[in-house]
Amino acid sequence: MTDQTPALRLEGIVKTFPGVRALDGVSFTVMPGEVHALMGENGAGKSTLMKVLGGIYDPDEGQIFIEEQPTVMTSPMQAKAKGVVFIHQELSLADELSVAENIFLGELPLKSLGRVDWAKLYSQTDAILKTLNVGFNAKTRVGDLSIANQQMVEIARALTVDPRAVIFDEPTASLTDAEKVVLFDVIADLQAKGVGIIYISHRMEEIFKITDRISVLRDGQYRGTLNTSETNEDEVTQLMIGRSLDLSRNASHHELGDIALEVRGLSCGDLFRDVNFNVRRGEVLGFYGLVGAGRTEIAETIFGLRDPSAGQILLNGQEVRISSPIDAISHGISLVPEDRKGQGLVLGMNCRDNMTLPQVDDLTAGPFVSDGAEIAIFDQYRDKLDIRTPGWRQTVGNLSGGNQQKIVIGKWLSMRPEVLIVDEPTRGIDVGSKSEIHNLIRDLAAQGYAVIVISSEMPEVLHVSDRIVAMFSGRVMREFTSEEVTEDSLIQAISGITGDKVA
Amino acid sequence: MNRETLLKQGGIWAFIVVELIFFSVAGEYLSVSDKAFMDFDNMLLLLKQSAPIGIIALGMTIIMINGNIDLSVGATFALAAIVLLDSMTWPFMAAMGDWAIPLAWVFALLTGVILGAINGLIVWKTGVDAFIVTLGSMLGYRGLVFMYNGEQPTSHLNWTLVDFAEAQFLGLHTATWFLLGTAVILWLLMTKTVHGRNAYAIGNNREAAVNAGIRVGPHFLINFMIIGFLAALSAVVFYSESGSVNPNDGMLYELWAITAVVLGGTKLTGGYGSIVSTLGGVIAIQLLRKGLGHIGADTETVNLVIGLILIAVLFLDRQLNRKGKEELKI
């Protein structure tokens, strides 16, 4: 590798914002045909670095080289013309346009008088799609494609130039396992063509599966580059957070209480069928399965956001009818949703108001909301959950993901719920805060709460759960205790391989 | 109040100060009259004149914070005015002497509340966007106005009423008191009560509000009833004095109200905004009108300038906001 010209090289990049040194002399090199992981906690400087590379920010110091030619980036379009292409986590496609129009948006092939050369457009697009081996064609409307296929359109867009380097930013965030395999094939193809690839992800499994080298950023500083084959997750994590992350199994040592929530034969159309489970006080019940297995939908049904087509929900042995979140809340059922920013928080509001939102009705003195009562609740749960914020006036949108999640959890704990359902508790939260959230969930169980945790991350489910429900395609495949569960048996169960099915 | 909110909400008042200085200085050279612009009586009059649209704009603020919009306020204003003036000519009302006045007010205000409730119920029960619903009711309510008396103006002058409308208490005109009173009550409503809190939450993130167990519909309904009431109140204040309403009165009021609200920094997308800043927006627009008139500009020029300033101010606001700047560069 050493005698090759690097596809892309960054040297001594410095970028400061008022009061923050976001990038502090970051250097790293991507060789042609290499998959180079860029890792770091949220706020470590990954996105700032990519914005410098894409010409959105001008670096204060430092130099970018493409094939050893010093280059100044002025815009993402210009970066693309120079062969540096970004595949963003958030897709930016026009739903109503065709695949071909999206791919060549802004550079449609033209005939005289500015008319679009449709024949050429479709033939060029089909040529690119063929190299990607996808199951749709140039004329498909983008809005009709799955998320995974839309991502393929983004990748196809990158291939309209002859790229030197392609940057993937959290590309698997919303993909199923099968879709990931397809994506990794495409990355391998690019690699074989000698394209340098920067792969940004929080997911260790993927990093170790597909990358050649790993560079780590921490607090805007370059912390080193490791050869993937010569390192392990611990070493990388230590480099990222300065210590290692505890993901050992963690069954409860305290006595479990009575059954708090029981679900019998719950079904909801095609989403899930005949689901049975229960959760006791003091217990963490994990739900594991692929995206689309019906886990979130079960949670939403219990919380009153969906109407079940059959089945019963029993709370403390009594059947309850829940047809709206208002019913669920009044029965003591709380949901910390999957999409924290979209469903859990009012981002423009301050911390205190977010935390007291469901119970502000009960915090009045005369016609007005009582400031004192609200601040008392906020202070209590800020201390209890160790929420780090300058004060209750802080706008929630300005907090880190981990602290935002704690606000949502605090919101429900202050209602003293019977059952707390947490959907993807650490999605989008950096490694350091992850273990805090995990410990918090274990603590809540120890205090006697019945907790249901839904997660797509196996280490997380194994780490926090006393029992694990494995789901596949809307059905409960198997229930494991934390003593009997193995990674293999869990994977088999969520892939629909029944094996020794236990009823 | 922390620094961030002070910067955001202080902007409109800084703009007002700039206007005052500009018109005072420019008035020295260009004024068509000898009177100074910052004359005390002139300022009192300005407050009084900003009341009709001001009261509606305050109501529009809570509607927009809640994530909705109401385009029907101008027509509601006109219809409430007709009810106010016409009801006093009804035989049983005429027989009551001056006691007919409070009853006529009640009729007019009730008209506003009912028209607002119709908007609110449709938005709540059908889930159709408030823009569309009130676009429809704007046309519909205006139709009612014309059905009432055709192209003819509706007139009734009651001198007791005129005296009341022209009265001054502690130096301020009746209309000004109504404007300030409305502002205080709505400020308390939006910052201190559960309804206000929930209205902000719904406007900012409706899904999160629903997940927190907030009933969205009733809050919509209440806010539409409030703005209907305020449109009628604005009519009561204005037509008590003038005594005659044309079927075209109140046209474009919805847009002037929205202009004042937006100038005050409230977002069209909901979840943000303040009553106090809207009051600033209302005063800023009235100052512009009066100031431009003071230095000899005609009505057409005034509208052109206000339009340009609205865009310029919002562009400046966007430039001062980091995020907006980044988006512009991409």
Short mmCIF file of N, CA, C and O in Angstrom, two decimals, chain A residues 33-105:
data_model
loop_
_atom_site.label_atom_id
_atom_site.label_comp_id
_atom_site.label_asym_id
_atom_site.label_seq_id
_atom_site.Cartn_x
_atom_site.Cartn_y
_atom_site.Cartn_z
N GLY A 33 -8.80 1.96 -2.97
CA GLY A 33 -9.18 0.58 -2.71
C GLY A 33 -9.22 0.22 -1.24
O GLY A 33 -9.26 -0.96 -0.88
N GLU A 34 -9.25 1.24 -0.39
CA GLU A 34 -9.29 1.00 1.05
C GLU A 34 -10.64 1.43 1.62
O GLU A 34 -11.20 2.43 1.19
N VAL A 35 -11.14 0.66 2.59
CA VAL A 35 -12.30 1.13 3.35
C VAL A 35 -11.77 1.60 4.70
O VAL A 35 -11.25 0.83 5.48
N HIS A 36 -11.90 2.91 4.92
CA HIS A 36 -11.28 3.52 6.08
C HIS A 36 -12.40 4.02 7.00
O HIS A 36 -13.16 4.91 6.65
N ALA A 37 -12.48 3.42 8.19
CA ALA A 37 -13.53 3.83 9.13
C ALA A 37 -13.11 5.10 9.84
O ALA A 37 -11.96 5.26 10.22
N LEU A 38 -14.07 6.02 10.01
CA LEU A 38 -13.83 7.21 10.81
C LEU A 38 -14.77 7.11 12.00
O LEU A 38 -15.99 7.05 11.84
N MET A 39 -14.17 7.02 13.19
CA MET A 39 -15.01 6.83 14.38
C MET A 39 -14.77 7.92 15.40
O MET A 39 -13.75 8.58 15.41
N GLY A 40 -15.73 8.05 16.29
CA GLY A 40 -15.65 9.05 17.34
C GLY A 40 -17.03 9.25 17.91
O GLY A 40 -18.02 8.98 17.24
N GLU A 41 -17.08 9.72 19.16
CA GLU A 41 -18.38 9.98 19.76
C GLU A 41 -19.03 11.15 19.06
O GLU A 41 -18.38 11.90 18.33
N ASN A 42 -20.34 11.33 19.32
CA ASN A 42 -21.00 12.53 18.81
C ASN A 42 -20.27 13.74 19.35
O ASN A 42 -19.96 13.80 20.53
N GLY A 43 -20.01 14.70 18.50
CA GLY A 43 -19.29 15.89 18.96
C GLY A 43 -17.79 15.75 18.89
O GLY A 43 -17.06 16.66 19.26
N ALA A 44 -17.29 14.60 18.42
CA ALA A 44 -15.84 14.40 18.35
C ALA A 44 -15.25 15.16 17.18
O ALA A 44 -14.04 15.40 17.13
N GLY A 45 -16.10 15.54 16.22
CA GLY A 45 -15.61 16.34 15.10
C GLY A 45 -15.75 15.66 13.74
O GLY A 45 -15.32 16.21 12.74
N LYS A 46 -16.41 14.48 13.72
CA LYS A 46 -16.55 13.79 12.43
C LYS A 46 -17.32 14.62 11.42
O LYS A 46 -16.89 14.79 10.28
N SER A 47 -18.48 15.13 11.85
CA SER A 47 -19.29 15.86 10.86
C SER A 47 -18.61 17.16 10.46
O SER A 47 -18.70 17.55 9.30
N THR A 48 -17.95 17.81 11.39
CA THR A 48 -17.23 19.04 11.02
C THR A 48 -16.16 18.72 9.99
O THR A 48 -16.01 19.43 8.99
N LEU A 49 -15.45 17.62 10.22
CA LEU A 49 -14.39 17.24 9.28
C LEU A 49 -14.98 16.98 7.89
O LEU A 49 -14.42 17.41 6.87
N MET A 50 -16.13 16.31 7.85
CA MET A 50 -16.73 16.02 6.56
C MET A 50 -17.23 17.30 5.89
O MET A 50 -17.20 17.43 4.68
N LYS A 51 -17.69 18.26 6.71
CA LYS A 51 -18.15 19.52 6.13
C LYS A 51 -16.97 20.31 5.58
O LYS A 51 -17.11 21.04 4.59
N VAL A 52 -15.81 20.18 6.20
CA VAL A 52 -14.61 20.81 5.65
C VAL A 52 -14.27 20.14 4.32
O VAL A 52 -14.00 20.80 3.32
N LEU A 53 -14.36 18.84 4.31
CA LEU A 53 -14.01 18.08 3.10
C LEU A 53 -14.99 18.41 1.97
O LEU A 53 -14.61 18.43 0.80
N GLY A 54 -16.25 18.66 2.33
CA GLY A 54 -17.25 18.96 1.31
C GLY A 54 -17.32 20.43 0.95
O GLY A 54 -18.15 20.83 0.15
N GLY A 55 -16.44 21.25 1.56
CA GLY A 55 -16.41 22.66 1.18
C GLY A 55 -17.48 23.50 1.84
O GLY A 55 -17.68 24.65 1.48
N ILE A 56 -18.22 22.93 2.81
CA ILE A 56 -19.25 23.72 3.50
C ILE A 56 -18.59 24.65 4.51
O ILE A 56 -19.00 25.79 4.69
N TYR A 57 -17.55 24.16 5.17
CA TYR A 57 -16.73 25.03 6.04
C TYR A 57 -15.37 25.21 5.39
O TYR A 57 -14.82 24.27 4.81
N ASP A 58 -14.80 26.40 5.54
CA ASP A 58 -13.41 26.60 5.16
C ASP A 58 -12.55 26.28 6.37
O ASP A 58 -12.81 26.80 7.46
N PRO A 59 -11.53 25.45 6.22
CA PRO A 59 -10.66 25.18 7.37
C PRO A 59 -9.84 26.43 7.71
O PRO A 59 -9.50 27.20 6.83
N ASP A 60 -9.55 26.61 9.03
CA ASP A 60 -8.69 27.73 9.43
C ASP A 60 -7.25 27.47 9.06
O ASP A 60 -6.50 28.36 8.71
N GLU A 61 -6.87 26.20 9.20
CA GLU A 61 -5.51 25.79 8.83
C GLU A 61 -5.61 24.43 8.18
O GLU A 61 -6.60 23.73 8.33
N GLY A 62 -4.52 24.01 7.53
CA GLY A 62 -4.48 22.66 6.98
C GLY A 62 -4.77 22.62 5.49
O GLY A 62 -5.16 23.64 4.90
N GLN A 63 -4.60 21.46 4.94
CA GLN A 63 -4.65 21.31 3.48
C GLN A 63 -5.31 19.99 3.12
O GLN A 63 -5.15 18.99 3.82
N ILE A 64 -6.08 20.01 2.03
CA ILE A 64 -6.67 18.77 1.51
C ILE A 64 -5.94 18.41 0.22
O ILE A 64 -5.72 19.28 -0.63
N PHE A 65 -5.56 17.14 0.10
CA PHE A 65 -4.92 16.68 -1.13
C PHE A 65 -5.77 15.59 -1.76
O PHE A 65 -6.20 14.66 -1.09
N ILE A 66 -6.02 15.71 -3.08
CA ILE A 66 -6.64 14.61 -3.81
C ILE A 66 -5.56 14.06 -4.73
O ILE A 66 -5.03 14.79 -5.57
N GLU A 67 -5.24 12.82 -4.56
CA GLU A 67 -4.12 12.20 -5.27
C GLU A 67 -2.90 13.11 -5.22
O GLU A 67 -2.24 13.36 -6.22
N GLU A 68 -2.64 13.61 -4.02
CA GLU A 68 -1.47 14.43 -3.73
C GLU A 68 -1.50 15.81 -4.38
O GLU A 68 -0.52 16.55 -4.31
N GLN A 69 -2.62 16.16 -5.03
CA GLN A 69 -2.74 17.52 -5.55
C GLN A 69 -3.43 18.38 -4.50
O GLN A 69 -4.55 18.05 -4.09
N PRO A 70 -2.82 19.46 -4.03
CA PRO A 70 -3.50 20.31 -3.06
C PRO A 70 -4.78 20.88 -3.67
O PRO A 70 -4.78 21.33 -4.83
N THR A 71 -5.86 20.83 -2.89
CA THR A 71 -7.16 21.20 -3.42
C THR A 71 -7.89 22.07 -2.40
O THR A 71 -7.80 21.83 -1.22
N VAL A 72 -8.59 23.08 -2.90
CA VAL A 72 -9.45 23.87 -2.03
C VAL A 72 -10.88 23.54 -2.38
O VAL A 72 -11.27 23.62 -3.54
N MET A 73 -11.63 23.10 -1.37
CA MET A 73 -13.03 22.74 -1.61
C MET A 73 -13.91 23.95 -1.35
O MET A 73 -13.77 24.64 -0.34
N THR A 74 -14.84 24.21 -2.26
CA THR A 74 -15.70 25.37 -2.06
C THR A 74 -17.17 24.98 -1.92
O THR A 74 -17.95 25.75 -1.37
N SER A 75 -17.57 23.82 -2.42
CA SER A 75 -18.97 23.40 -2.28
C SER A 75 -19.06 21.90 -2.53
O SER A 75 -18.16 21.32 -3.15
N PRO A 76 -20.13 21.27 -2.07
CA PRO A 76 -20.27 19.82 -2.32
C PRO A 76 -20.28 19.50 -3.81
O PRO A 76 -19.75 18.47 -4.24
N MET A 77 -20.87 20.39 -4.62
CA MET A 77 -20.90 20.14 -6.07
C MET A 77 -19.49 20.13 -6.64
O MET A 77 -19.13 19.27 -7.45
N GLN A 78 -18.68 21.08 -6.17
CA GLN A 78 -17.32 21.18 -6.67
C GLN A 78 -16.48 20.00 -6.18
O GLN A 78 -15.66 19.45 -6.91
N ALA A 79 -16.74 19.59 -4.92
CA ALA A 79 -16.04 18.42 -4.38
C ALA A 79 -16.35 17.20 -5.24
O ALA A 79 -15.47 16.39 -5.56
N LYS A 80 -17.61 17.09 -5.64
CA LYS A 80 -18.01 15.96 -6.47
C LYS A 80 -17.29 15.99 -7.82
O LYS A 80 -16.80 14.98 -8.30
N ALA A 81 -17.20 17.20 -8.40
CA ALA A 81 -16.51 17.32 -9.68
C ALA A 81 -15.05 16.89 -9.55
O ALA A 81 -14.46 16.38 -10.50
N LYS A 82 -14.49 17.06 -8.35
CA LYS A 82 -13.12 16.66 -8.12
C LYS A 82 -13.03 15.20 -7.70
O LYS A 82 -11.94 14.70 -7.37
N GLY A 83 -14.13 14.52 -7.62
CA GLY A 83 -14.12 13.09 -7.34
C GLY A 83 -14.33 12.71 -5.89
O GLY A 83 -14.11 11.58 -5.50
N VAL A 84 -14.77 13.66 -5.07
CA VAL A 84 -15.06 13.34 -3.67
C VAL A 84 -16.57 13.42 -3.47
O VAL A 84 -17.17 14.48 -3.62
N VAL A 85 -17.20 12.27 -3.18
CA VAL A 85 -18.64 12.20 -3.17
C VAL A 85 -19.15 11.75 -1.80
O VAL A 85 -18.57 10.87 -1.17
N PHE A 86 -20.25 12.35 -1.36
CA PHE A 86 -20.82 12.02 -0.06
C PHE A 86 -22.12 11.24 -0.20
O PHE A 86 -22.97 11.59 -1.02
N ILE A 87 -22.25 10.18 0.58
CA ILE A 87 -23.53 9.49 0.69
C ILE A 87 -24.02 9.78 2.10
O ILE A 87 -23.50 9.25 3.07
N HIS A 88 -25.04 10.64 2.20
CA HIS A 88 -25.45 11.10 3.52
C HIS A 88 -26.42 10.14 4.17
O HIS A 88 -27.14 9.41 3.51
N GLN A 89 -26.40 10.20 5.50
CA GLN A 89 -27.33 9.41 6.29
C GLN A 89 -28.76 9.82 5.97
O GLN A 89 -29.63 8.98 5.79
N GLU A 90 -28.99 11.12 5.91
CA GLU A 90 -30.31 11.59 5.54
C GLU A 90 -30.36 11.76 4.04
O GLU A 90 -29.57 12.49 3.46
N LEU A 91 -31.27 11.04 3.43
CA LEU A 91 -31.33 11.04 1.97
C LEU A 91 -31.92 12.37 1.49
O LEU A 91 -32.82 12.91 2.12
N SER A 92 -31.38 12.86 0.40
CA SER A 92 -31.92 14.09 -0.15
C SER A 92 -32.37 13.84 -1.58
O SER A 92 -31.69 14.19 -2.52
N LEU A 93 -33.51 13.19 -1.70
CA LEU A 93 -34.03 12.85 -3.01
C LEU A 93 -35.40 13.49 -3.19
O LEU A 93 -36.10 13.74 -2.23
N ALA A 94 -35.73 13.75 -4.46
CA ALA A 94 -37.05 14.28 -4.77
C ALA A 94 -37.98 13.10 -5.03
O ALA A 94 -37.85 12.42 -6.04
N ASP A 95 -38.92 12.86 -4.10
CA ASP A 95 -39.79 11.69 -4.16
C ASP A 95 -40.59 11.58 -5.46
O ASP A 95 -40.84 10.50 -5.95
N GLU A 96 -41.02 12.72 -5.99
CA GLU A 96 -41.93 12.69 -7.13
C GLU A 96 -41.21 12.49 -8.46
O GLU A 96 -41.84 12.27 -9.48
N LEU A 97 -39.88 12.59 -8.44
CA LEU A 97 -39.15 12.44 -9.70
C LEU A 97 -38.71 11.00 -9.90
O LEU A 97 -38.69 10.20 -8.96
N SER A 98 -38.32 10.67 -11.12
CA SER A 98 -37.88 9.32 -11.41
C SER A 98 -36.45 9.12 -10.90
O SER A 98 -35.75 10.08 -10.55
N VAL A 99 -36.06 7.86 -10.86
CA VAL A 99 -34.70 7.51 -10.46
C VAL A 99 -33.69 8.25 -11.33
O VAL A 99 -32.75 8.88 -10.83
N ALA A 100 -33.91 8.23 -12.65
CA ALA A 100 -32.96 8.86 -13.56
C ALA A 100 -32.85 10.37 -13.31
O ALA A 100 -31.75 10.92 -13.24
N GLU A 101 -34.00 11.01 -13.14
CA GLU A 101 -33.98 12.46 -12.91
C GLU A 101 -33.25 12.80 -11.61
O GLU A 101 -32.52 13.78 -11.53
N ASN A 102 -33.45 11.96 -10.59
CA ASN A 102 -32.76 12.21 -9.33
C ASN A 102 -31.25 12.05 -9.48
O ASN A 102 -30.48 12.84 -8.95
N ILE A 103 -30.86 11.01 -10.19
CA ILE A 103 -29.43 10.73 -10.31
C ILE A 103 -28.72 11.87 -11.06
O ILE A 103 -27.62 12.28 -10.70
N PHE A 104 -29.37 12.40 -12.09
CA PHE A 104 -28.72 13.44 -12.90
C PHE A 104 -29.26 14.83 -12.59
O PHE A 104 -29.11 15.75 -13.39
N LEU A 105 -29.88 14.97 -11.41
CA LEU A 105 -30.45 16.26 -11.04
C LEU A 105 -29.38 17.35 -11.13
O LEU A 105 -28.30 17.23 -10.60
#
